Amino acid sequence: MNADYLSAKHAAGLTYADYLATGTAGQQANWKRIHEQTRLTDAQRQLVAGFVRPMKVIGLSGIWCGDCVQQCPLVQRIAEANPDKIDLRWLDRDAHSDLQDQVTINAGRRVPVFLFCAEDGELAGWFGDRTLSRYRAMARKALGGACPLPGGPVPDDEITAQLLDWADQFERIHLMLRLSARLRQKYGD
């Protein structure tokens, strides 16, 4: 995946509101419920607000996917904490199968997957399908299935743990971009 390809994919992405509008009323309600339930801590908000390097983020998702319902609104909340530096765009997995095929996990087309890029589209990293906290919660509940039921209640402590996992990913990428020799040379810092 080169920078031009990823920049074009990012440019084709939708805003969160536009992405949600592609779903049914029930799907939209499920995503909105988790988004409203999600709150960054003051420390998380301050950390993300302090990011100085712009990053483009591509959220490859399925509006229908239970794991996406439980995780994507959390990622959106993180992006909302610094919209000047985090440019998050959403792509449907099936409509962008060429990208999905390049980020398979365990030989599967899993979602959500987030691609983190520098401002010029250079890939800095990607992460998906579930955070460690999500896998731990699934193991505790012994679901056995690949996806939870979309719209099912999610305990606050599970959202808090997953939000921390996602915030750590954003911090990791920001530090990578902040310490990048090529970007430090560009910004003179």
N, CA and C atoms as an extended XYZ file, in Angstrom:
567
Properties=species:S:1:pos:R:3:atomname:S:1:resname:S:1:resid:I:1 pbc="F F F"
N         0.847       -1.174        0.000 N   MET     1
C         0.000        0.000        0.000 CA  MET     1
C         0.889        1.232        0.000 C   MET     1
N         0.828        1.973       -1.050 N   ASN     2
C         1.645        3.178       -1.089 CA  ASN     2
C         0.853        4.404       -0.641 C   ASN     2
N         1.551        5.498       -0.437 N   ALA     3
C         0.950        6.709        0.113 CA  ALA     3
C        -0.147        7.269       -0.793 C   ALA     3
N         0.051        7.224       -2.106 N   ASP     4
C        -0.980        7.748       -3.007 CA  ASP     4
C        -2.263        6.929       -2.911 C   ASP     4
N        -2.123        5.607       -2.859 N   TYR     5
C        -3.274        4.716       -2.738 CA  TYR     5
C        -4.028        5.000       -1.437 C   TYR     5
N        -3.297        5.087       -0.330 N   LEU     6
C        -3.940        5.329        0.952 CA  LEU     6
C        -4.544        6.724        1.037 C   LEU     6
N        -3.888        7.708        0.443 N   SER     7
C        -4.457        9.052        0.419 CA  SER     7
C        -5.764        9.080       -0.368 C   SER     7
N        -5.796        8.341       -1.470 N   ALA     8
C        -7.026        8.277       -2.274 CA  ALA     8
C        -8.135        7.563       -1.497 C   ALA     8
N        -7.792        6.504       -0.789 N   LYS     9
C        -8.789        5.804        0.025 CA  LYS     9
C        -9.309        6.722        1.127 C   LYS     9
N        -8.414        7.440        1.761 N   HIS    10
C        -8.813        8.373        2.815 CA  HIS    10
C        -9.754        9.435        2.243 C   HIS    10
N        -9.412        9.964        1.091 N   ALA    11
C       -10.238       11.000        0.466 CA  ALA    11
C       -11.625       10.471        0.092 C   ALA    11
N       -11.713        9.185       -0.202 N   ALA    12
C       -13.001        8.579       -0.555 CA  ALA    12
C       -13.843        8.274        0.682 C   ALA    12
N       -13.250        8.362        1.851 N   GLY    13
C       -13.949        8.017        3.084 CA  GLY    13
C       -15.013        9.027        3.458 C   GLY    13
N       -15.914        8.565        4.295 N   LEU    14
C       -17.028        9.380        4.760 CA  LEU    14
C       -16.766        9.910        6.165 C   LEU    14
N       -17.420       10.995        6.499 N   THR    15
C       -17.422       11.443        7.886 CA  THR    15
C       -18.231       10.436        8.696 C   THR    15
N       -18.134       10.505        9.982 N   TYR    16
C       -18.872        9.592       10.855 CA  TYR    16
C       -20.379        9.711       10.611 C   TYR    16
N       -20.875       10.939       10.580 N   ALA    17
C       -22.316       11.143       10.369 CA  ALA    17
C       -22.768       10.578        9.027 C   ALA    17
N       -21.982       10.815        7.989 N   ASP    18
C       -22.351       10.299        6.665 CA  ASP    18
C       -22.264        8.781        6.622 C   ASP    18
N       -21.289        8.210        7.313 N   TYR    19
C       -21.161        6.765        7.352 CA  TYR    19
C       -22.363        6.149        8.079 C   TYR    19
N       -22.720        6.720        9.220 N   LEU    20
C       -23.878        6.198        9.949 CA  LEU    20
C       -25.145        6.268        9.107 C   LEU    20
N       -25.253        7.298        8.304 N   ALA    21
C       -26.447        7.466        7.467 CA  ALA    21
C       -26.603        6.358        6.429 C   ALA    21
N       -25.548        5.578        6.201 N   THR    22
C       -25.647        4.474        5.241 CA  THR    22
C       -26.355        3.265        5.846 C   THR    22
N       -26.541        3.258        7.142 N   GLY    23
C       -27.157        2.126        7.820 CA  GLY    23
C       -28.657        2.290        7.985 C   GLY    23
N       -29.281        1.214        8.416 N   THR    24
C       -30.706        1.253        8.721 CA  THR    24
C       -30.913        2.070        9.994 C   THR    24
N       -32.154        2.390       10.284 N   ALA    25
C       -32.461        3.141       11.505 CA  ALA    25
C       -31.990        2.373       12.737 C   ALA    25
N       -32.180        1.056       12.747 N   GLY    26
C       -31.734        0.243       13.876 CA  GLY    26
C       -30.228        0.225       14.022 C   GLY    26
N       -29.520        0.109       12.902 N   GLN    27
C       -28.056        0.118       12.946 CA  GLN    27
C       -27.551        1.458       13.444 C   GLN    27
N       -28.130        2.536       12.960 N   GLN    28
C       -27.728        3.866       13.413 CA  GLN    28
C       -27.949        4.019       14.913 C   GLN    28
N       -29.083        3.530       15.398 N   ALA    29
C       -29.390        3.635       16.831 CA  ALA    29
C       -28.363        2.869       17.666 C   ALA    29
N       -27.947        1.695       17.197 N   ASN    30
C       -26.953        0.907       17.924 CA  ASN    30
C       -25.636        1.657       18.042 C   ASN    30
N       -25.167        2.231       16.940 N   TRP    31
C       -23.913        2.986       16.950 CA  TRP    31
C       -24.040        4.222       17.847 C   TRP    31
N       -25.158        4.921       17.737 N   LYS    32
C       -25.354        6.137       18.538 CA  LYS    32
C       -25.397        5.824       20.032 C   LYS    32
N       -25.983        4.691       20.392 N   ARG    33
C       -26.071        4.303       21.800 CA  ARG    33
C       -24.671        4.140       22.399 C   ARG    33
N       -23.780        3.456       21.684 N   ILE    34
C       -22.414        3.256       22.197 CA  ILE    34
C       -21.652        4.583       22.197 C   ILE    34
N       -21.838        5.387       21.165 N   HIS    35
C       -21.173        6.693       21.095 CA  HIS    35
C       -21.567        7.551       22.298 C   HIS    35
N       -22.865        7.554       22.623 N   GLU    36
C       -23.334        8.343       23.764 CA  GLU    36
C       -22.840        7.783       25.091 C   GLU    36
N       -22.604        6.496       25.153 N   GLN    37
C       -22.138        5.837       26.371 CA  GLN    37
C       -20.638        6.049       26.589 C   GLN    37
N       -19.928        6.470       25.561 N   THR    38
C       -18.467        6.562       25.595 CA  THR    38
C       -18.008        7.940       26.057 C   THR    38
N       -17.152        7.944       27.051 N   ARG    39
C       -16.570        9.187       27.565 CA  ARG    39
C       -15.080        8.993       27.772 C   ARG    39
N       -14.281        9.879       27.205 N   LEU    40
C       -12.856        9.874       27.483 CA  LEU    40
C       -12.635       10.446       28.881 C   LEU    40
N       -11.625        9.946       29.551 N   THR    41
C       -11.262       10.541       30.832 CA  THR    41
C       -10.611       11.898       30.546 C   THR    41
N       -10.479       12.709       31.577 N   ASP    42
C        -9.796       13.997       31.402 CA  ASP    42
C        -8.369       13.781       30.908 C   ASP    42
N        -7.689       12.779       31.458 N   ALA    43
C        -6.306       12.500       31.051 CA  ALA    43
C        -6.247       12.069       29.580 C   ALA    43
N        -7.177       11.234       29.154 N   GLN    44
C        -7.202       10.815       27.747 CA  GLN    44
C        -7.480       12.000       26.833 C   GLN    44
N        -8.436       12.830       27.217 N   ARG    45
C        -8.783       14.002       26.413 CA  ARG    45
C        -7.575       14.944       26.296 C   ARG    45
N        -6.887       15.176       27.400 N   GLN    46
C        -5.701       16.048       27.391 CA  GLN    46
C        -4.591       15.452       26.534 C   GLN    46
N        -4.379       14.152       26.664 N   LEU    47
C        -3.344       13.485       25.879 CA  LEU    47
C        -3.610       13.654       24.387 C   LEU    47
N        -4.814       13.310       23.958 N   VAL    48
C        -5.151       13.380       22.535 CA  VAL    48
C        -5.153       14.831       22.047 C   VAL    48
N        -5.643       15.741       22.860 N   ALA    49
C        -5.653       17.159       22.481 CA  ALA    49
C        -4.233       17.697       22.307 C   ALA    49
N        -3.250       17.059       22.942 N   GLY    50
C        -1.859       17.496       22.833 CA  GLY    50
C        -1.120       16.959       21.621 C   GLY    50
N        -1.755       16.127       20.819 N   PHE    51
C        -1.097       15.622       19.609 CA  PHE    51
C        -0.748       16.790       18.701 C   PHE    51
N         0.470       16.787       18.172 N   VAL    52
C         0.907       17.879       17.307 CA  VAL    52
C         1.112       17.450       15.854 C   VAL    52
N         1.214       16.173       15.598 N   ARG    53
C         1.389       15.683       14.228 CA  ARG    53
C         0.034       15.306       13.643 C   ARG    53
N        -0.244       15.809       12.446 N   PRO    54
C        -1.476       15.386       11.782 CA  PRO    54
C        -1.407       13.909       11.408 C   PRO    54
N        -2.518       13.228       11.541 N   MET    55
C        -2.595       11.840       11.090 CA  MET    55
C        -3.921       11.634       10.363 C   MET    55
N        -3.817       10.881        9.291 N   LYS    56
C        -5.007       10.449        8.574 CA  LYS    56
C        -5.314        9.036        9.058 C   LYS    56
N        -6.577        8.800        9.388 N   VAL    57
C        -6.984        7.487        9.872 CA  VAL    57
C        -8.135        6.995        8.995 C   VAL    57
N        -8.011        5.765        8.537 N   ILE    58
C        -9.061        5.137        7.731 CA  ILE    58
C        -9.684        4.041        8.573 C   ILE    58
N       -10.987        4.152        8.804 N   GLY    59
C       -11.734        3.128        9.522 CA  GLY    59
C       -12.450        2.245        8.520 C   GLY    59
N       -11.989        1.038        8.388 N   LEU    60
C       -12.598        0.057        7.482 CA  LEU    60
C       -13.573       -0.755        8.330 C   LEU    60
N       -14.842       -0.693        7.971 N   SER    61
C       -15.858       -1.192        8.871 CA  SER    61
C       -17.046       -1.765        8.113 C   SER    61
N       -17.968       -2.294        8.871 N   GLY    62
C       -19.268       -2.714        8.354 CA  GLY    62
C       -20.323       -2.166        9.292 C   GLY    62
N       -21.221       -1.382        8.785 N   ILE    63
C       -22.244       -0.763        9.625 CA  ILE    63
C       -23.090       -1.825       10.326 C   ILE    63
N       -23.107       -3.014        9.771 N   TRP    64
C       -23.888       -4.156       10.255 CA  TRP    64
C       -23.160       -4.975       11.313 C   TRP    64
N       -21.880       -4.751       11.507 N   CYS    65
C       -21.007       -5.618       12.301 CA  CYS    65
C       -21.101       -5.307       13.797 C   CYS    65
N       -21.333       -6.345       14.592 N   GLY    66
C       -21.421       -6.176       16.041 CA  GLY    66
C       -20.142       -5.671       16.674 C   GLY    66
N       -18.984       -6.175       16.230 N   ASP    67
C       -17.715       -5.674       16.773 CA  ASP    67
C       -17.500       -4.209       16.400 C   ASP    67
N       -17.935       -3.830       15.209 N   CYS    68
C       -17.808       -2.431       14.789 CA  CYS    68
C       -18.689       -1.534       15.647 C   CYS    68
N       -19.907       -1.999       15.934 N   VAL    69
C       -20.817       -1.238       16.792 CA  VAL    69
C       -20.157       -0.976       18.144 C   VAL    69
N       -19.459       -1.963       18.671 N   GLN    70
C       -18.883       -1.829       20.003 CA  GLN    70
C       -17.559       -1.078       20.028 C   GLN    70
N       -16.884       -0.930       18.885 N   GLN    71
C       -15.562       -0.311       18.919 CA  GLN    71
C       -15.452        0.983       18.124 C   GLN    71
N       -16.111        1.069       17.005 N   CYS    72
C       -15.943        2.249       16.150 CA  CYS    72
C       -16.394        3.556       16.805 C   CYS    72
N       -17.513        3.570       17.545 N   PRO    73
C       -17.860        4.826       18.223 CA  PRO    73
C       -16.797        5.275       19.222 C   PRO    73
N       -16.049        4.333       19.803 N   LEU    74
C       -14.967        4.681       20.720 CA  LEU    74
C       -13.847        5.391       19.975 C   LEU    74
N       -13.507        4.858       18.811 N   VAL    75
C       -12.464        5.472       17.983 CA  VAL    75
C       -12.915        6.867       17.541 C   VAL    75
N       -14.187        6.994       17.206 N   GLN    76
C       -14.723        8.302       16.820 CA  GLN    76
C       -14.570        9.299       17.958 C   GLN    76
N       -14.858        8.873       19.188 N   ARG    77
C       -14.707        9.763       20.352 CA  ARG    77
C       -13.259       10.235       20.486 C   ARG    77
N       -12.312        9.342       20.245 N   ILE    78
C       -10.898        9.735       20.321 CA  ILE    78
C       -10.599       10.788       19.262 C   ILE    78
N       -11.052       10.566       18.037 N   ALA    79
C       -10.811       11.530       16.956 CA  ALA    79
C       -11.456       12.882       17.271 C   ALA    79
N       -12.600       12.864       17.903 N   GLU    80
C       -13.292       14.115       18.249 CA  GLU    80
C       -12.517       14.938       19.265 C   GLU    80
N       -11.616       14.310       20.006 N   ALA    81
C       -10.825       15.023       21.004 CA  ALA    81
C        -9.734       15.891       20.383 C   ALA    81
N        -9.431       15.679       19.096 N   ASN    82
C        -8.445       16.513       18.406 CA  ASN    82
C        -8.718       16.494       16.901 C   ASN    82
N        -9.815       17.113       16.477 N   PRO    83
C       -10.166       17.080       15.050 CA  PRO    83
C        -9.183       17.837       14.156 C   PRO    83
N        -8.359       18.703       14.729 N   ASP    84
C        -7.369       19.419       13.925 CA  ASP    84
C        -6.198       18.523       13.530 C   ASP    84
N        -5.942       17.471       14.304 N   LYS    85
C        -4.798       16.597       14.027 CA  LYS    85
C        -5.196       15.187       13.612 C   LYS    85
N        -6.394       14.748       13.995 N   ILE    86
C        -6.848       13.402       13.637 CA  ILE    86
C        -7.954       13.524       12.602 C   ILE    86
N        -7.642       13.137       11.388 N   ASP    87
C        -8.604       13.187       10.286 CA  ASP    87
C        -9.087       11.761       10.020 C   ASP    87
N       -10.196       11.400       10.635 N   LEU    88
C       -10.741       10.052       10.564 CA  LEU    88
C       -11.821        9.984        9.492 C   LEU    88
N       -11.672        9.017        8.596 N   ARG    89
C       -12.655        8.775        7.540 CA  ARG    89
C       -13.056        7.309        7.564 C   ARG    89
N       -14.287        7.041        7.167 N   TRP    90
C       -14.879        5.711        7.262 CA  TRP    90
C       -15.147        5.124        5.889 C   TRP    90
N       -14.765        3.863        5.719 N   LEU    91
C       -15.005        3.125        4.473 CA  LEU    91
C       -15.745        1.832        4.789 C   LEU    91
N       -16.683        1.491        3.937 N   ASP    92
C       -17.367        0.216        4.049 CA  ASP    92
C       -16.461       -0.892        3.519 C   ASP    92
N       -16.310       -1.934        4.294 N   ARG    93
C       -15.445       -3.055        3.943 CA  ARG    93
C       -15.786       -3.649        2.587 C   ARG    93
N       -17.061       -3.844        2.324 N   ASP    94
C       -17.466       -4.504        1.087 CA  ASP    94
C       -17.311       -3.595       -0.125 C   ASP    94
N       -17.510       -2.306        0.062 N   ALA    95
C       -17.350       -1.358       -1.049 CA  ALA    95
C       -15.876       -1.107       -1.368 C   ALA    95
N       -15.002       -1.412       -0.438 N   HIS    96
C       -13.559       -1.206       -0.618 CA  HIS    96
C       -12.826       -2.516       -0.380 C   HIS    96
N       -13.279       -3.548       -1.065 N   SER    97
C       -12.717       -4.883       -0.878 CA  SER    97
C       -11.243       -4.955       -1.281 C   SER    97
N       -10.808       -4.074       -2.194 N   ASP    98
C        -9.394       -4.062       -2.578 CA  ASP    98
C        -8.511       -3.716       -1.382 C   ASP    98
N        -8.958       -2.784       -0.557 N   LEU    99
C        -8.215       -2.443        0.656 CA  LEU    99
C        -8.389       -3.539        1.705 C   LEU    99
N        -9.606       -4.015        1.870 N   GLN   100
C        -9.870       -5.075        2.847 CA  GLN   100
C        -8.992       -6.292        2.591 C   GLN   100
N        -8.804       -6.640        1.324 N   ASP   101
C        -7.990       -7.806        0.988 CA  ASP   101
C        -6.521       -7.638        1.375 C   ASP   101
N        -6.087       -6.399        1.574 N   GLN   102
C        -4.686       -6.143        1.944 CA  GLN   102
C        -4.471       -6.129        3.460 C   GLN   102
N        -5.559       -6.147        4.213 N   VAL   103
C        -5.432       -6.096        5.673 CA  VAL   103
C        -6.225       -7.238        6.328 C   VAL   103
N        -6.148       -8.409        5.712 N   THR   104
C        -6.816       -9.558        6.313 CA  THR   104
C        -6.109       -9.937        7.611 C   THR   104
N        -6.865      -10.535        8.499 N   ILE   105
C        -6.342      -10.952        9.800 CA  ILE   105
C        -6.702      -12.415        9.987 C   ILE   105
N        -5.706      -13.217       10.236 N   ASN   106
C        -5.912      -14.648       10.425 CA  ASN   106
C        -6.686      -15.233        9.241 C   ASN   106
N        -6.288      -14.809        8.041 N   ALA   107
C        -6.867      -15.263        6.777 CA  ALA   107
C        -8.333      -14.895        6.634 C   ALA   107
N        -8.765      -13.839        7.311 N   GLY   108
C       -10.164      -13.427        7.219 CA  GLY   108
C       -10.323      -11.943        6.962 C   GLY   108
N       -11.470      -11.593        6.412 N   ARG   109
C       -11.812      -10.187        6.143 CA  ARG   109
C       -12.513       -9.623        7.371 C   ARG   109
N       -11.748       -9.379        8.396 N   ARG   110
C       -12.303       -8.935        9.673 CA  ARG   110
C       -12.390       -7.420        9.743 C   ARG   110
N       -13.361       -6.973       10.488 N   VAL   111
C       -13.536       -5.558       10.759 CA  VAL   111
C       -13.920       -5.393       12.221 C   VAL   111
N       -13.619       -4.243       12.792 N   PRO   112
C       -13.025       -3.077       12.163 CA  PRO   112
C       -11.502       -3.185       12.054 C   PRO   112
N       -10.979       -2.491       11.074 N   VAL   113
C        -9.542       -2.331       10.906 CA  VAL   113
C        -9.292       -0.842       10.702 C   VAL   113
N        -8.308       -0.320       11.407 N   PHE   114
C        -7.962        1.096       11.281 CA  PHE   114
C        -6.546        1.212       10.751 C   PHE   114
N        -6.407        2.002        9.691 N   LEU   115
C        -5.104        2.274        9.102 CA  LEU   115
C        -4.710        3.690        9.509 C   LEU   115
N        -3.538        3.803       10.107 N   PHE   116
C        -3.023        5.077       10.593 CA  PHE   116
C        -1.937        5.545        9.637 C   PHE   116
N        -2.102        6.745        9.112 N   CYS   117
C        -1.156        7.280        8.130 CA  CYS   117
C        -0.648        8.645        8.567 C   CYS   117
N         0.543        8.968        8.109 N   ALA   118
C         1.055       10.326        8.271 CA  ALA   118
C         0.221       11.247        7.380 C   ALA   118
N         0.418       12.517        7.515 N   GLU   119
C        -0.362       13.492        6.750 CA  GLU   119
C        -0.217       13.325        5.243 C   GLU   119
N         0.904       12.749        4.802 N   ASP   120
C         1.137       12.558        3.367 CA  ASP   120
C         0.682       11.182        2.878 C   ASP   120
N         0.010       10.431        3.741 N   GLY   121
C        -0.528        9.139        3.343 CA  GLY   121
C         0.388        7.959        3.606 C   GLY   121
N         1.602        8.218        4.080 N   GLU   122
C         2.511        7.101        4.391 CA  GLU   122
C         1.936        6.282        5.539 C   GLU   122
N         1.878        4.983        5.351 N   LEU   123
C         1.336        4.095        6.367 CA  LEU   123
C         2.235        4.086        7.596 C   LEU   123
N         1.642        4.344        8.755 N   ALA   124
C         2.381        4.294       10.011 CA  ALA   124
C         2.044        3.019       10.787 C   ALA   124
N         0.902        2.427       10.503 N   GLY   125
C         0.507        1.194       11.164 CA  GLY   125
C        -0.969        0.924       10.962 C   GLY   125
N        -1.346       -0.306       11.269 N   TRP   126
C        -2.771       -0.617       11.239 CA  TRP   126
C        -3.091       -1.571       12.362 C   TRP   126
N        -4.352       -1.521       12.798 N   PHE   127
C        -4.779       -2.304       13.942 CA  PHE   127
C        -6.225       -2.721       13.761 C   PHE   127
N        -6.524       -3.922       14.138 N   GLY   128
C        -7.901       -4.407       14.062 CA  GLY   128
C        -7.914       -5.825       14.545 C   GLY   128
N        -8.819       -6.406       14.563 N   ASP   129
C       -10.250       -6.459       14.529 CA  ASP   129
C       -10.861       -6.221       15.891 C   ASP   129
N       -10.205       -6.651       16.917 N   ARG   130
C       -10.668       -6.439       18.282 CA  ARG   130
C        -9.461       -6.080       19.159 C   ARG   130
N        -9.732       -5.286       20.163 N   THR   131
C        -8.681       -4.987       21.128 CA  THR   131
C        -8.552       -6.156       22.097 C   THR   131
N        -7.491       -6.156       22.865 N   LEU   132
C        -7.297       -7.179       23.874 CA  LEU   132
C        -8.455       -7.186       24.871 C   LEU   132
N        -8.918       -6.023       25.270 N   SER   133
C       -10.038       -5.952       26.208 CA  SER   133
C       -11.302       -6.556       25.622 C   SER   133
N       -11.509       -6.366       24.334 N   ARG   134
C       -12.683       -6.949       23.679 CA  ARG   134
C       -12.580       -8.478       23.693 C   ARG   134
N       -11.397       -8.994       23.352 N   TYR   135
C       -11.207      -10.442       23.393 CA  TYR   135
C       -11.381      -10.987       24.816 C   TYR   135
N       -10.876      -10.270       25.806 N   ARG   136
C       -11.038      -10.719       27.192 CA  ARG   136
C       -12.515      -10.783       27.578 C   ARG   136
N       -13.270       -9.762       27.184 N   ALA   137
C       -14.705       -9.749       27.495 CA  ALA   137
C       -15.417      -10.908       26.806 C   ALA   137
N       -15.054      -11.168       25.568 N   MET   138
C       -15.667      -12.288       24.846 CA  MET   138
C       -15.331      -13.608       25.529 C   MET   138
N       -14.098      -13.748       25.962 N   ALA   139
C       -13.687      -14.986       26.616 CA  ALA   139
C       -14.440      -15.158       27.934 C   ALA   139
N       -14.593      -14.067       28.695 N   ARG   140
C       -15.333      -14.130       29.960 CA  ARG   140
C       -16.771      -14.583       29.730 C   ARG   140
N       -17.357      -14.105       28.688 N   LYS   141
C       -18.762      -14.420       28.404 CA  LYS   141
C       -18.914      -15.740       27.653 C   LYS   141
N       -17.766      -16.270       27.187 N   ALA   142
C       -17.774      -17.534       26.436 CA  ALA   142
C       -18.801      -17.516       25.317 C   ALA   142
N       -18.746      -16.441       24.529 N   LEU   143
C       -19.704      -16.306       23.422 CA  LEU   143
C       -19.524      -17.383       22.362 C   LEU   143
N       -18.294      -17.654       22.019 N   GLY   144
C       -18.042      -18.641       20.988 CA  GLY   144
C       -18.269      -18.127       19.579 C   GLY   144
N       -19.173      -17.219       19.364 N   GLY   145
C       -19.426      -16.684       18.026 CA  GLY   145
C       -18.432      -15.614       17.653 C   GLY   145
N       -18.381      -15.294       16.383 N   ALA   146
C       -17.418      -14.312       15.882 CA  ALA   146
C       -17.827      -12.890       16.207 C   ALA   146
N       -19.135      -12.637       16.308 N   CYS   147
C       -19.598      -11.276       16.545 CA  CYS   147
C       -20.694      -11.270       17.602 C   CYS   147
N       -20.693      -10.260       18.470 N   PRO   148
C       -21.795      -10.121       19.403 CA  PRO   148
C       -23.028       -9.622       18.659 C   PRO   148
N       -24.138       -9.721       19.288 N   LEU   149
C       -25.356       -9.200       18.678 CA  LEU   149
C       -25.285       -7.689       18.621 C   LEU   149
N       -25.436       -7.089       17.455 N   PRO   150
C       -25.458       -5.629       17.395 CA  PRO   150
C       -26.613       -5.095       18.228 C   PRO   150
N       -26.337       -4.073       19.000 N   GLY   151
C       -27.381       -3.446       19.798 CA  GLY   151
C       -27.501       -4.002       21.195 C   GLY   151
N       -26.796       -5.090       21.498 N   GLY   152
C       -26.839       -5.641       22.850 CA  GLY   152
C       -26.158       -4.693       23.819 C   GLY   152
N       -26.556       -4.713       25.083 N   PRO   153
C       -25.938       -3.800       26.048 CA  PRO   153
C       -24.466       -4.122       26.252 C   PRO   153
N       -23.690       -3.068       26.421 N   VAL   154
C       -22.262       -3.215       26.668 CA  VAL   154
C       -21.979       -2.554       28.018 C   VAL   154
N       -21.446       -3.307       28.972 N   PRO   155
C       -21.157       -2.727       30.283 CA  PRO   155
C       -20.152       -1.582       30.185 C   PRO   155
N       -20.337       -0.592       31.057 N   ASP   156
C       -19.449        0.571       31.063 CA  ASP   156
C       -17.987        0.188       31.251 C   ASP   156
N       -17.706       -0.797       32.101 N   ASP   157
C       -16.303       -1.164       32.331 CA  ASP   157
C       -15.673       -1.771       31.080 C   ASP   157
N       -16.467       -2.452       30.271 N   GLU   158
C       -15.950       -2.998       29.016 CA  GLU   158
C       -15.645       -1.875       28.031 C   GLU   158
N       -16.517       -0.893       27.944 N   ILE   159
C       -16.261        0.254       27.067 CA  ILE   159
C       -15.027        1.001       27.540 C   ILE   159
N       -14.906        1.203       28.839 N   THR   160
C       -13.748        1.915       29.391 CA  THR   160
C       -12.446        1.200       29.044 C   THR   160
N       -12.421       -0.120       29.189 N   ALA   161
C       -11.211       -0.893       28.885 CA  ALA   161
C       -10.886       -0.837       27.396 C   ALA   161
N       -11.891       -0.972       26.546 N   GLN   162
C       -11.653       -0.915       25.103 CA  GLN   162
C       -11.202        0.476       24.678 C   GLN   162
N       -11.788        1.499       25.279 N   LEU   163
C       -11.396        2.870       24.954 CA  LEU   163
C        -9.925        3.093       25.286 C   LEU   163
N        -9.482        2.562       26.399 N   LEU   164
C        -8.066        2.672       26.764 CA  LEU   164
C        -7.187        1.970       25.735 C   LEU   164
N        -7.601        0.779       25.296 N   ASP   165
C        -6.833        0.068       24.264 CA  ASP   165
C        -6.721        0.909       22.992 C   ASP   165
N        -7.829        1.484       22.554 N   TRP   166
C        -7.797        2.297       21.325 CA  TRP   166
C        -6.993        3.574       21.525 C   TRP   166
N        -7.142        4.216       22.677 N   ALA   167
C        -6.367        5.436       22.944 CA  ALA   167
C        -4.878        5.128       22.922 C   ALA   167
N        -4.485        3.966       23.436 N   ASP   168
C        -3.079        3.570       23.387 CA  ASP   168
C        -2.590        3.438       21.945 C   ASP   168
N        -3.418        2.919       21.064 N   GLN   169
C        -3.033        2.794       19.651 CA  GLN   169
C        -2.814        4.177       19.031 C   GLN   169
N        -3.720        5.104       19.310 N   PHE   170
C        -3.560        6.462       18.783 CA  PHE   170
C        -2.303        7.110       19.341 C   PHE   170
N        -2.038        6.942       20.636 N   GLU   171
C        -0.835        7.509       21.229 CA  GLU   171
C         0.418        6.891       20.603 C   GLU   171
N         0.410        5.577       20.401 N   ARG   172
C         1.560        4.908       19.786 CA  ARG   172
C         1.860        5.490       18.409 C   ARG   172
N         0.822        5.660       17.591 N   ILE   173
C         1.029        6.207       16.250 CA  ILE   173
C         1.469        7.658       16.329 C   ILE   173
N         0.864        8.439       17.228 N   HIS   174
C         1.276        9.835       17.338 CA  HIS   174
C         2.749        9.936       17.728 C   HIS   174
N         3.180        9.119       18.677 N   LEU   175
C         4.590        9.161       19.069 CA  LEU   175
C         5.500        8.728       17.929 C   LEU   175
N         5.053        7.745       17.162 N   MET   176
C         5.831        7.336       15.992 CA  MET   176
C         5.985        8.512       15.021 C   MET   176
N         4.885        9.209       14.770 N   LEU   177
C         4.945       10.352       13.850 CA  LEU   177
C         5.738       11.508       14.464 C   LEU   177
N         5.601       11.711       15.754 N   ARG   178
C         6.305       12.805       16.439 CA  ARG   178
C         7.811       12.586       16.429 C   ARG   178
N         8.226       11.328       16.514 N   LEU   179
C         9.653       11.012       16.563 CA  LEU   179
C        10.243       10.676       15.195 C   LEU   179
N         9.443       10.653       14.170 N   SER   180
C         9.897       10.326       12.822 CA  SER   180
C        10.960       11.324       12.356 C   SER   180
N        12.084       10.802       11.938 N   ALA   181
C        13.170       11.675       11.472 CA  ALA   181
C        12.714       12.540       10.298 C   ALA   181
N        12.004       11.944        9.340 N   ARG   182
C        11.590       12.730        8.166 CA  ARG   182
C        10.595       13.835        8.557 C   ARG   182
N         9.708       13.559        9.512 N   LEU   183
C         8.757       14.585        9.920 CA  LEU   183
C         9.398       15.614       10.848 C   LEU   183
N        10.352       15.184       11.661 N   ARG   184
C        11.059       16.153       12.496 CA  ARG   184
C        11.860       17.107       11.636 C   ARG   184
N        12.434       16.599       10.548 N   GLN   185
C        13.157       17.458        9.629 CA  GLN   185
C        12.189       18.422        8.951 C   GLN   185
N        11.039       17.943        8.524 N   LYS   186
C        10.041       18.786        7.859 CA  LYS   186
C         9.590       19.917        8.777 C   LYS   186
N         9.339       19.613       10.059 N   TYR   187
C         8.826       20.605       10.997 CA  TYR   187
C         9.904       21.321       11.794 C   TYR   187
N        11.150       20.900       11.618 N   GLY   188
C        12.235       21.579       12.318 CA  GLY   188
C        12.185       21.415       13.837 C   GLY   188
N        11.710       20.253       14.261 N   ASP   189
C        11.639       20.048       15.718 CA  ASP   189
C        12.313       18.756       16.114 C   ASP   189
